[in-house]
PDB file of C-alpha atoms in Angstrom:
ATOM      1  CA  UNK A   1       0.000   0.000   0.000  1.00 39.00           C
ATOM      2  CA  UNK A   2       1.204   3.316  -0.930  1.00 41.00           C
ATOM      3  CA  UNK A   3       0.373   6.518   1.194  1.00 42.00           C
ATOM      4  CA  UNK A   4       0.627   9.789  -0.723  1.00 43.00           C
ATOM      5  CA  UNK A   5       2.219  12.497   1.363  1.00 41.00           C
ATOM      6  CA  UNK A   6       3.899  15.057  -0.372  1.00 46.00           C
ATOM      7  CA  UNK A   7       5.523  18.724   1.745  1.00 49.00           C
ATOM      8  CA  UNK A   8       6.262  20.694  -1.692  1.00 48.00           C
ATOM      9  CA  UNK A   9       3.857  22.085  -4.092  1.00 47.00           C
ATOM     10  CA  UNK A  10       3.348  22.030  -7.945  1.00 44.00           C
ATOM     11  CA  UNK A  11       6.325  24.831  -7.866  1.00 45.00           C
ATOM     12  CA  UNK A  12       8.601  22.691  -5.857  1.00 52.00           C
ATOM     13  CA  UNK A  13       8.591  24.744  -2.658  1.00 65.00           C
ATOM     14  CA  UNK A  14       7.255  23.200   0.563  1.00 74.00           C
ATOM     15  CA  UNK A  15       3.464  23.868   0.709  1.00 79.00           C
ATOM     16  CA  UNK A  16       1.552  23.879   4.144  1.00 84.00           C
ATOM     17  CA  UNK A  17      -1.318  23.020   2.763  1.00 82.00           C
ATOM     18  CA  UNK A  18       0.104  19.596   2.595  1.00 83.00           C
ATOM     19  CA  UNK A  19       1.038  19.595   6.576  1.00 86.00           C
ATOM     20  CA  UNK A  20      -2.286  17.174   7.391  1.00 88.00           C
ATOM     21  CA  UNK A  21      -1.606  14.639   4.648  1.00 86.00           C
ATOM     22  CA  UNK A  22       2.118  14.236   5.341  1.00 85.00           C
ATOM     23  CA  UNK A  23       1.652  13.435   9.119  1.00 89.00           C
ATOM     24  CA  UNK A  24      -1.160  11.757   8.307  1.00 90.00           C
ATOM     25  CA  UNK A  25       0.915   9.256   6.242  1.00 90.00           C
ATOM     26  CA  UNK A  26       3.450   8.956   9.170  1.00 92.00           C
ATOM     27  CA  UNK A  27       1.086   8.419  11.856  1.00 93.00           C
ATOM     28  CA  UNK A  28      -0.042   5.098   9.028  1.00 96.00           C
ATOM     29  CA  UNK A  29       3.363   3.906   8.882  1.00 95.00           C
ATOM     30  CA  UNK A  30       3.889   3.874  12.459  1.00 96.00           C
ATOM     31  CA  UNK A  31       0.837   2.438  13.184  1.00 96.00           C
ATOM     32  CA  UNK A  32       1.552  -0.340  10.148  1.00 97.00           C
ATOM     33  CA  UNK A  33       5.035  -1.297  12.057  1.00 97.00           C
ATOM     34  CA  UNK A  34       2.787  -1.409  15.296  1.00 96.00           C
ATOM     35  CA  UNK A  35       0.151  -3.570  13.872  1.00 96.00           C
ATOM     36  CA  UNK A  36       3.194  -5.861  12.817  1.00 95.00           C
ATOM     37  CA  UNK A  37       2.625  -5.180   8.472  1.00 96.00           C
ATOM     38  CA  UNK A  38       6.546  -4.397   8.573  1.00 97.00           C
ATOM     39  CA  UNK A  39       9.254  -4.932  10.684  1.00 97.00           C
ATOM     40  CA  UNK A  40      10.773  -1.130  10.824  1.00 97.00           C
ATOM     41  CA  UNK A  41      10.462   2.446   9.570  1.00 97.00           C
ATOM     42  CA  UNK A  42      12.970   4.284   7.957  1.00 96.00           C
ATOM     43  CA  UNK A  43      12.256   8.102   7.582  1.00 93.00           C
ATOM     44  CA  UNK A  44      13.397  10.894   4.945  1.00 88.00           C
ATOM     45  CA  UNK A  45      13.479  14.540   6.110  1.00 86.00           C
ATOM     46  CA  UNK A  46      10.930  16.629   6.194  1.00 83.00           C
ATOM     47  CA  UNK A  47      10.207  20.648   6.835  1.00 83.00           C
ATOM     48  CA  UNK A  48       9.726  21.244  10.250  1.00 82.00           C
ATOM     49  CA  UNK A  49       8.764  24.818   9.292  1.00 83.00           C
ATOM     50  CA  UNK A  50       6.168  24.266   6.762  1.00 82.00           C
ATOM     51  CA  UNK A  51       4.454  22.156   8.946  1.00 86.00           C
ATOM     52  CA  UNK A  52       4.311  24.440  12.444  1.00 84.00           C
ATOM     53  CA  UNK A  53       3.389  27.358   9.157  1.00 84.00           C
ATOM     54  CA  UNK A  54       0.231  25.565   8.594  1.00 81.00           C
ATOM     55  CA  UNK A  55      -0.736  25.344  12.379  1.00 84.00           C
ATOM     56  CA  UNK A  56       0.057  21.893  13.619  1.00 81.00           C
ATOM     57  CA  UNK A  57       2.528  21.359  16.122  1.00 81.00           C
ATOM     58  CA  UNK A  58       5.843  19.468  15.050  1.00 80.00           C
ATOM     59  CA  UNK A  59       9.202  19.775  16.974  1.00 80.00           C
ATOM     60  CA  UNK A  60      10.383  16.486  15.231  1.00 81.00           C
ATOM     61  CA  UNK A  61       9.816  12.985  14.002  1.00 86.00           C
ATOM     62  CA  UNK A  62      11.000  11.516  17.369  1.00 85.00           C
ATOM     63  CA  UNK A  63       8.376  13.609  19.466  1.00 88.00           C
ATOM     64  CA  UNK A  64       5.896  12.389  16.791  1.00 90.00           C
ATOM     65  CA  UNK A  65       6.570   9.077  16.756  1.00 93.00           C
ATOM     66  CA  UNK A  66       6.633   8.497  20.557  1.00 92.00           C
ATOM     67  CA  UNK A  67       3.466  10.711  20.762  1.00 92.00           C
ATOM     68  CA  UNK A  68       2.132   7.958  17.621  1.00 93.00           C
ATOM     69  CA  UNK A  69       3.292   5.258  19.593  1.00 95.00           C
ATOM     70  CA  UNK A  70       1.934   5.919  22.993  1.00 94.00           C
ATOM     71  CA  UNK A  71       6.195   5.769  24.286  1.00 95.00           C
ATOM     72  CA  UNK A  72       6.616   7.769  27.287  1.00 95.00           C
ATOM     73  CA  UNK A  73      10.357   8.616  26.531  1.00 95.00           C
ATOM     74  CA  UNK A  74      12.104   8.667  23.603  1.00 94.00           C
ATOM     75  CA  UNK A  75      15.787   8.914  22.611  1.00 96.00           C
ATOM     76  CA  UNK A  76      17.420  10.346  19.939  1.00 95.00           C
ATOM     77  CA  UNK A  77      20.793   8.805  19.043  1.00 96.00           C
ATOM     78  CA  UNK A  78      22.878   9.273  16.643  1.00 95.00           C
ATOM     79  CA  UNK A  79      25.855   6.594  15.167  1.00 94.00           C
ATOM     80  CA  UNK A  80      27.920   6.018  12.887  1.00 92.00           C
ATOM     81  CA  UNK A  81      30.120   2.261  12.488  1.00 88.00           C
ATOM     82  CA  UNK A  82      32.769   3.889  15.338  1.00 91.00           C
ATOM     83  CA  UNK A  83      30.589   6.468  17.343  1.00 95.00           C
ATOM     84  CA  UNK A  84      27.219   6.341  19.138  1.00 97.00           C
ATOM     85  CA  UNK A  85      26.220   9.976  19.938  1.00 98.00           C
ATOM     86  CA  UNK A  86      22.873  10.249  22.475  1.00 98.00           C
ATOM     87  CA  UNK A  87      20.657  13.368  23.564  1.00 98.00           C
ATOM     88  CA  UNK A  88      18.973  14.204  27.007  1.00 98.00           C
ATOM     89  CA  UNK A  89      17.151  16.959  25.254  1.00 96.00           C
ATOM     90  CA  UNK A  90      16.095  17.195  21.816  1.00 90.00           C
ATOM     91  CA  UNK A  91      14.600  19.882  19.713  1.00 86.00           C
ATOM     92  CA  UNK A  92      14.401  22.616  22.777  1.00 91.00           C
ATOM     93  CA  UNK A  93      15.814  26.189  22.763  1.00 94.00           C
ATOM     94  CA  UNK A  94      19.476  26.274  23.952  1.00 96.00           C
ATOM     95  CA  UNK A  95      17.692  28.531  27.005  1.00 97.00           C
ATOM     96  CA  UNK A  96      15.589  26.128  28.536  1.00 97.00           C
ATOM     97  CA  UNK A  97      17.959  23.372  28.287  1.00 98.00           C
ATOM     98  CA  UNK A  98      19.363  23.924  31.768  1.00 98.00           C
ATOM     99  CA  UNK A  99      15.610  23.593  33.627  1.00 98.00           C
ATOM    100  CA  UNK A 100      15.209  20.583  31.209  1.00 98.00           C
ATOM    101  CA  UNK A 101      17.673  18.047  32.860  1.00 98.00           C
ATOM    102  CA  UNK A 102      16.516  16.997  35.893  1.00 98.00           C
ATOM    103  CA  UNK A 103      18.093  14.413  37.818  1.00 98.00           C
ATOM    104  CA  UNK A 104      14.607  12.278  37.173  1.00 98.00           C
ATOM    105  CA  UNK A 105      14.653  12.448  33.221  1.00 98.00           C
ATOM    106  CA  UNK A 106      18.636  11.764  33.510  1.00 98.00           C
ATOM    107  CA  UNK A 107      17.773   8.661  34.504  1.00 98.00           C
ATOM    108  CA  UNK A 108      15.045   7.954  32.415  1.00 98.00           C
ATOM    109  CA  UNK A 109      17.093   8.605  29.700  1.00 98.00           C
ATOM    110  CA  UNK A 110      19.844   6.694  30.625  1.00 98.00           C
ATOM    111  CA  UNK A 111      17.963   3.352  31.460  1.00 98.00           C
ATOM    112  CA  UNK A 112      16.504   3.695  27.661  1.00 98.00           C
ATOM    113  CA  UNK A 113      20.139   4.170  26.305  1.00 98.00           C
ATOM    114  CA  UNK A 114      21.294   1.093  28.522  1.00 98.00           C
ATOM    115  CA  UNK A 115      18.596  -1.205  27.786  1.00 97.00           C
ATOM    116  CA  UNK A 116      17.845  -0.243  24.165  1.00 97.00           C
ATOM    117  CA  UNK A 117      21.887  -1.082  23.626  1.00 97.00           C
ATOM    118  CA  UNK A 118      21.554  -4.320  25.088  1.00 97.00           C
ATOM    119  CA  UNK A 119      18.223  -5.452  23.439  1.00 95.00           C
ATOM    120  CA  UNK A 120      18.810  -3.746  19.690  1.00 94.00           C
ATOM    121  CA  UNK A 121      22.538  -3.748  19.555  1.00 95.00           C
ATOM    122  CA  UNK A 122      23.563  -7.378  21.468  1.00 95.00           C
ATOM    123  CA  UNK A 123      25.686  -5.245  23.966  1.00 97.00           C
ATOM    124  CA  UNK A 124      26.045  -7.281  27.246  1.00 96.00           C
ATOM    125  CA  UNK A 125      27.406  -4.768  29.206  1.00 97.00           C
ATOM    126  CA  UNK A 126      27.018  -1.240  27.711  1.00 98.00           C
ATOM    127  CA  UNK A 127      29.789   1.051  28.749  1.00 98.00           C
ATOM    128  CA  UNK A 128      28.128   4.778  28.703  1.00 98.00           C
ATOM    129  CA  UNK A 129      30.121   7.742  28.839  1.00 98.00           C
ATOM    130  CA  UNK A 130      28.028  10.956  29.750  1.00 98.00           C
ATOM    131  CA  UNK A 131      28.976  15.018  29.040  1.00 98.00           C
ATOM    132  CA  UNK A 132      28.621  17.783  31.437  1.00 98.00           C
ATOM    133  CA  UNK A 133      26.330  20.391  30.260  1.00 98.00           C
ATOM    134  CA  UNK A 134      28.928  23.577  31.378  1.00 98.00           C
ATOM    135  CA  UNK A 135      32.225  23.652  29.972  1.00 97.00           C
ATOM    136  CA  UNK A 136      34.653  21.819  31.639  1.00 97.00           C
ATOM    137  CA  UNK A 137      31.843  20.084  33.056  1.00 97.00           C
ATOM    138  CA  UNK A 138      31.580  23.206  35.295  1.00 97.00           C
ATOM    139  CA  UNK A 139      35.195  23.094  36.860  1.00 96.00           C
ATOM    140  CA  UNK A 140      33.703  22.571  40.457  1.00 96.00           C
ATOM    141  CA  UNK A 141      31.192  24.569  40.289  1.00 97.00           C
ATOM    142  CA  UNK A 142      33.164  27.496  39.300  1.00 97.00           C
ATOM    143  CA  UNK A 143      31.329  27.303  35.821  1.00 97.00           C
ATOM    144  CA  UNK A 144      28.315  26.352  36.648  1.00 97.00           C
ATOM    145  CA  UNK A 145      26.185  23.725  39.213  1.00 97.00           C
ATOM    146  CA  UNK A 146      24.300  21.405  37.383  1.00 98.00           C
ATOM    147  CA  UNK A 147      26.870  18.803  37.125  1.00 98.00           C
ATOM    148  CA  UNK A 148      27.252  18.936  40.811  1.00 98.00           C
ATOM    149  CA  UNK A 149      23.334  19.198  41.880  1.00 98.00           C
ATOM    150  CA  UNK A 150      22.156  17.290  38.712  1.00 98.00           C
ATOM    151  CA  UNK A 151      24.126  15.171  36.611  1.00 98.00           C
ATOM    152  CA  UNK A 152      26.680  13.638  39.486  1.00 98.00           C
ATOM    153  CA  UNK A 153      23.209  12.809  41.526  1.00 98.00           C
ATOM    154  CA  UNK A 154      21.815  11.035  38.685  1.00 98.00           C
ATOM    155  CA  UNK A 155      25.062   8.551  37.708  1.00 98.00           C
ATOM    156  CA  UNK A 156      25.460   7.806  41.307  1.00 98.00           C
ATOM    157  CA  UNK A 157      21.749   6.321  40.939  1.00 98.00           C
ATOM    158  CA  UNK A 158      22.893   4.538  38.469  1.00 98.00           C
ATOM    159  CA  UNK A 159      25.659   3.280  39.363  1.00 98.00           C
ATOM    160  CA  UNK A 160      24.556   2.138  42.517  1.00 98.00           C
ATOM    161  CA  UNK A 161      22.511  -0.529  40.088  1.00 98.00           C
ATOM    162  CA  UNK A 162      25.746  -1.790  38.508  1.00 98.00           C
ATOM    163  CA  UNK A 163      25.242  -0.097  35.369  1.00 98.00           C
ATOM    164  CA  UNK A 164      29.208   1.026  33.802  1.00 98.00           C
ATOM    165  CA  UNK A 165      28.900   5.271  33.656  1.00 98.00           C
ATOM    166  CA  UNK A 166      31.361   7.323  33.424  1.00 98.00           C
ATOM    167  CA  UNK A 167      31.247  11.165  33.714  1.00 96.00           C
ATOM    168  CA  UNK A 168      30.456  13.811  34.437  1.00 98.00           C
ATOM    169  CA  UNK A 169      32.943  14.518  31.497  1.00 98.00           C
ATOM    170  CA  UNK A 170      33.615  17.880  30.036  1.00 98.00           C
ATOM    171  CA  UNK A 171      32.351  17.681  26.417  1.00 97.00           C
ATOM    172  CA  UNK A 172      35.119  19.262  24.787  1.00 96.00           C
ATOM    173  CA  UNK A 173      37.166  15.830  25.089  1.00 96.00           C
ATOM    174  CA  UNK A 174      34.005  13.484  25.512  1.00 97.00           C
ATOM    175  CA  UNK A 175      34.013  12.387  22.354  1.00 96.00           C
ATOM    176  CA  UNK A 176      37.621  11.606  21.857  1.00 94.00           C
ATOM    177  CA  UNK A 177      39.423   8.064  22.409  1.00 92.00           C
ATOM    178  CA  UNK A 178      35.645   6.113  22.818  1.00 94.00           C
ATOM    179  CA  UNK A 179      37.185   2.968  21.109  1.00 91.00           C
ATOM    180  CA  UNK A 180      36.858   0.263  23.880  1.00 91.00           C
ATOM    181  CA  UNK A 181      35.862   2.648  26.468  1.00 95.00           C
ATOM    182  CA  UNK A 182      32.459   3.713  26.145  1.00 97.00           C
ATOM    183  CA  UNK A 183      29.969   1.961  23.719  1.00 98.00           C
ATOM    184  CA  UNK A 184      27.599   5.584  23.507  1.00 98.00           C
ATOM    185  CA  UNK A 185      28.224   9.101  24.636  1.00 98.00           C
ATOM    186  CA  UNK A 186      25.724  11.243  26.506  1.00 98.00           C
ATOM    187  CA  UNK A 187      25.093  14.572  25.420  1.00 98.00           C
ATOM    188  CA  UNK A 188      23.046  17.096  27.243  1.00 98.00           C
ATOM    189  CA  UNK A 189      21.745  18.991  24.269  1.00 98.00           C
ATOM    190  CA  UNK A 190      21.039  18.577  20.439  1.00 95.00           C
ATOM    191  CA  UNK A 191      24.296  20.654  19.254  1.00 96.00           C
ATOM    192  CA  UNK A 192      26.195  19.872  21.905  1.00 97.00           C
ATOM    193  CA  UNK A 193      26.361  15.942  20.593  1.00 96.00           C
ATOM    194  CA  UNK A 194      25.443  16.540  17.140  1.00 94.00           C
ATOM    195  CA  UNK A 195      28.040  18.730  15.298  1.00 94.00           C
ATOM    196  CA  UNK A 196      30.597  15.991  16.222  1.00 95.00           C
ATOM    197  CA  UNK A 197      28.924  12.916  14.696  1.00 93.00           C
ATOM    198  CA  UNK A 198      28.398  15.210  11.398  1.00 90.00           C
ATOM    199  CA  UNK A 199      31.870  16.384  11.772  1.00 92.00           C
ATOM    200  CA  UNK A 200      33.067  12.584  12.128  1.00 89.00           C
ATOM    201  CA  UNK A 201      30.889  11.299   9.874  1.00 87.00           C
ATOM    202  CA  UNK A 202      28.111  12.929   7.336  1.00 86.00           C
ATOM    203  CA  UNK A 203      26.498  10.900   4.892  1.00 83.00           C
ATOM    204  CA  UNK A 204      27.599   7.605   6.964  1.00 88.00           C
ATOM    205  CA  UNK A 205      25.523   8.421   9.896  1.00 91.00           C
ATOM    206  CA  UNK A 206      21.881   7.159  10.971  1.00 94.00           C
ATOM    207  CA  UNK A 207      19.643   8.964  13.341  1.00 94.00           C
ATOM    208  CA  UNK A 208      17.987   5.660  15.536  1.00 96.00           C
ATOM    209  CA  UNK A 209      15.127   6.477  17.967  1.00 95.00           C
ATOM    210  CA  UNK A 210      15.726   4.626  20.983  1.00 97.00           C
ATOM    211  CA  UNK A 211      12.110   4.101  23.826  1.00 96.00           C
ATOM    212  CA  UNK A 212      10.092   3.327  20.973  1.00 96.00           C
ATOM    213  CA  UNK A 213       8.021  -0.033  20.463  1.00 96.00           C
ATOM    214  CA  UNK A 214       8.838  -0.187  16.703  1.00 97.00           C
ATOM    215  CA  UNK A 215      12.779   0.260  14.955  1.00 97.00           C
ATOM    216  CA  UNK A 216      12.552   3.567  13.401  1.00 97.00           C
ATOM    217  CA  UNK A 217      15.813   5.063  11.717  1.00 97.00           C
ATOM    218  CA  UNK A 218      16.255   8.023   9.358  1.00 94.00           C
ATOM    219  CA  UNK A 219      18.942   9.855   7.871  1.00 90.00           C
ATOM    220  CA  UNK A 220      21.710  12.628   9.397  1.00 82.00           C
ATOM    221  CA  UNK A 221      20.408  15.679   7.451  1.00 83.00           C
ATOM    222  CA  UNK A 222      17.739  18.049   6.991  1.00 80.00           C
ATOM    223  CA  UNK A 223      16.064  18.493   3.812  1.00 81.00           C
ATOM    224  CA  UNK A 224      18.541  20.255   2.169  1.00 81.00           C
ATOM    225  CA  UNK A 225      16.117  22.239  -0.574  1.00 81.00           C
ATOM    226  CA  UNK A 226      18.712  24.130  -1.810  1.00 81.00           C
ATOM    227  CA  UNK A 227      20.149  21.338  -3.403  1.00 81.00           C
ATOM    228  CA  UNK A 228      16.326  20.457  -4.613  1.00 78.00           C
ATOM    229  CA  UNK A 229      16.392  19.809  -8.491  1.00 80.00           C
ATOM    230  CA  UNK A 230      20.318  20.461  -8.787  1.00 85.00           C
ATOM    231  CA  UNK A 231      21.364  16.781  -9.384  1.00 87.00           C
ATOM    232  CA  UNK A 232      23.791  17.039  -6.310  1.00 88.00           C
ATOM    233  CA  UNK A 233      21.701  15.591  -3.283  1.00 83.00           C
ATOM    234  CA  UNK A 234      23.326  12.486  -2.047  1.00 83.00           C
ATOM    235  CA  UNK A 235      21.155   9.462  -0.565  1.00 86.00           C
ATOM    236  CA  UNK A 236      24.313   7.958   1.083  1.00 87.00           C
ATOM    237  CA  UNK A 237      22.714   8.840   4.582  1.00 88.00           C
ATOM    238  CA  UNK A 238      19.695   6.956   3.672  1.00 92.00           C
ATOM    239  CA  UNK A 239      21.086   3.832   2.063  1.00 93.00           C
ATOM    240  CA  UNK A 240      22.940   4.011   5.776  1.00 92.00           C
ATOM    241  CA  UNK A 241      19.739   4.174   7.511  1.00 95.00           C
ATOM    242  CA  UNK A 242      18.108   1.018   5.291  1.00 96.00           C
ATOM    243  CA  UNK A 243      20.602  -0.956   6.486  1.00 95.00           C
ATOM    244  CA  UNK A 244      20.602  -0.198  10.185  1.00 95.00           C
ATOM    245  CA  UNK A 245      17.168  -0.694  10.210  1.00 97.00           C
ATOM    246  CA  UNK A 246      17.062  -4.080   8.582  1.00 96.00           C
ATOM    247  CA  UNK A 247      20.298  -4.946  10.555  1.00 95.00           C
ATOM    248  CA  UNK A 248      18.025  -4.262  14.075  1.00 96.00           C
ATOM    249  CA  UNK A 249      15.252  -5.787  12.996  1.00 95.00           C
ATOM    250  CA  UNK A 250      16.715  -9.158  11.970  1.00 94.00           C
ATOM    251  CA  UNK A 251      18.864  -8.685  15.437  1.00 91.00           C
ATOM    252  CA  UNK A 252      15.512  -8.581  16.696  1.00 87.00           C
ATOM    253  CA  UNK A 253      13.977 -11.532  15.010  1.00 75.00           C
TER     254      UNK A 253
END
């Protein structure tokens, strides 16, 4: 079955009046990979903007998709063959981030990281490195106090359950040197985690929502409609995102 949901209009420039039709056919394909018709989704991009233009609310696919899929939290992650990259906050504004990250939803977040490793990705002891949210991870406080009254709180919970965290770390050297030492890497904030795994590695990337019920990947980019009609758009990111998904759904069985 094919769903029709087109974002751009006869001109080639996103159209809102399309908004309903294109959720509409994502709320079907979610609900098709509930229902057990296929065995994971893989998403394009789509125009945010267009979409909140005609009214309807849309911070991302991952919002949408848990909202879809009745999932109380889910995860964005990020990964490439060598890096896993995960957020604690999504699609926010950089000045509500702090308020955000609770010691509560750190934990929350981490449990879905830790078992979502274990059950998708066959790791029997994930090793999870987490970033401070202040540089330097807020140099004692001196920088700020959310690692101290927040983060630190929140891995002591969890280690206390034997799960392997490391961290508070300052993100500036997070990401470095994760080869045998730390199986994901926390990040407190969308570009905080983000600009690294691009940096690292665009077009080889998937973006993999973790909490949900159904495997849903998609691709490392936005919808790029510059490049719209140019001949220069490259689907390496998606062909990436094909095979993760089919990869994690035959892990799954």
């Amino acid at each position: 079955m094919s769903f029709p949901f087109p974002n751009i209009d006869c001109c080639g420039h996103p159209d809102p009046a399309n908004a309903t039709a294109l959720l509409a056919g994502l709320e079907w394909a979610a609900g098709a990979c509930m229902q057990g018709e296929f065995d994971a989704l893989v998403t394009a991009p789509l125009q945010k903007s267009v979409i909140n233009d005609a009214g309807l609310p849309f911070s991302g696919h991952t919002e949408f998709l848990a909202e879809t899929t009745g999932a109380p939290l889910p995860v964005m992650m990020l990964a490439t063959d060598e890096l896993r990259i995960a957020l604690v906050t999504t699609h926010l504004p950089l000045a509500r981030v702090p308020a955000a990250i609770t010691v509560d939803r750190l934990v929350r977040v981490i449990d879905v990281l830790h078992r979502d490793l274990r059950e998708r990705f066959r790791i029997g002891e994930p090793r999870i490195r987490v970033c401070g949210l202040n540089p330097h991870a807020g140099e004692s406080g001196h920088l700020g106090r959310e690692e101290i009254e927040v983060i630190t709180p929140a891995l002591d919970q969890l280690r206390a359950r034997g799960l392997v965290i490391e961290g508070p770390v300052a993100a500036d050297t997070a990401f470095l040197d994760t080869e045998g030492k730390a199986d994901a890497v926390l990040a407190m904030f969308h570009d905080q985690g983000l600009p690294v795994i691009k940096f690292a590695g665009f077009g080889r990337a998937v973006n993999i929502t973790l909490g949900l019920p159904i495997i849903r990947t998609s691709v490392d980019h936005g919808t790029a409609l510059t490049l719209a009609g140019t001949g220069r758009a490259d689907a390496a990111s998606l062909a990436v995102a094909l095979r993760y998904a089919a990869d994690l759904a035959e892990r799954r069985g």
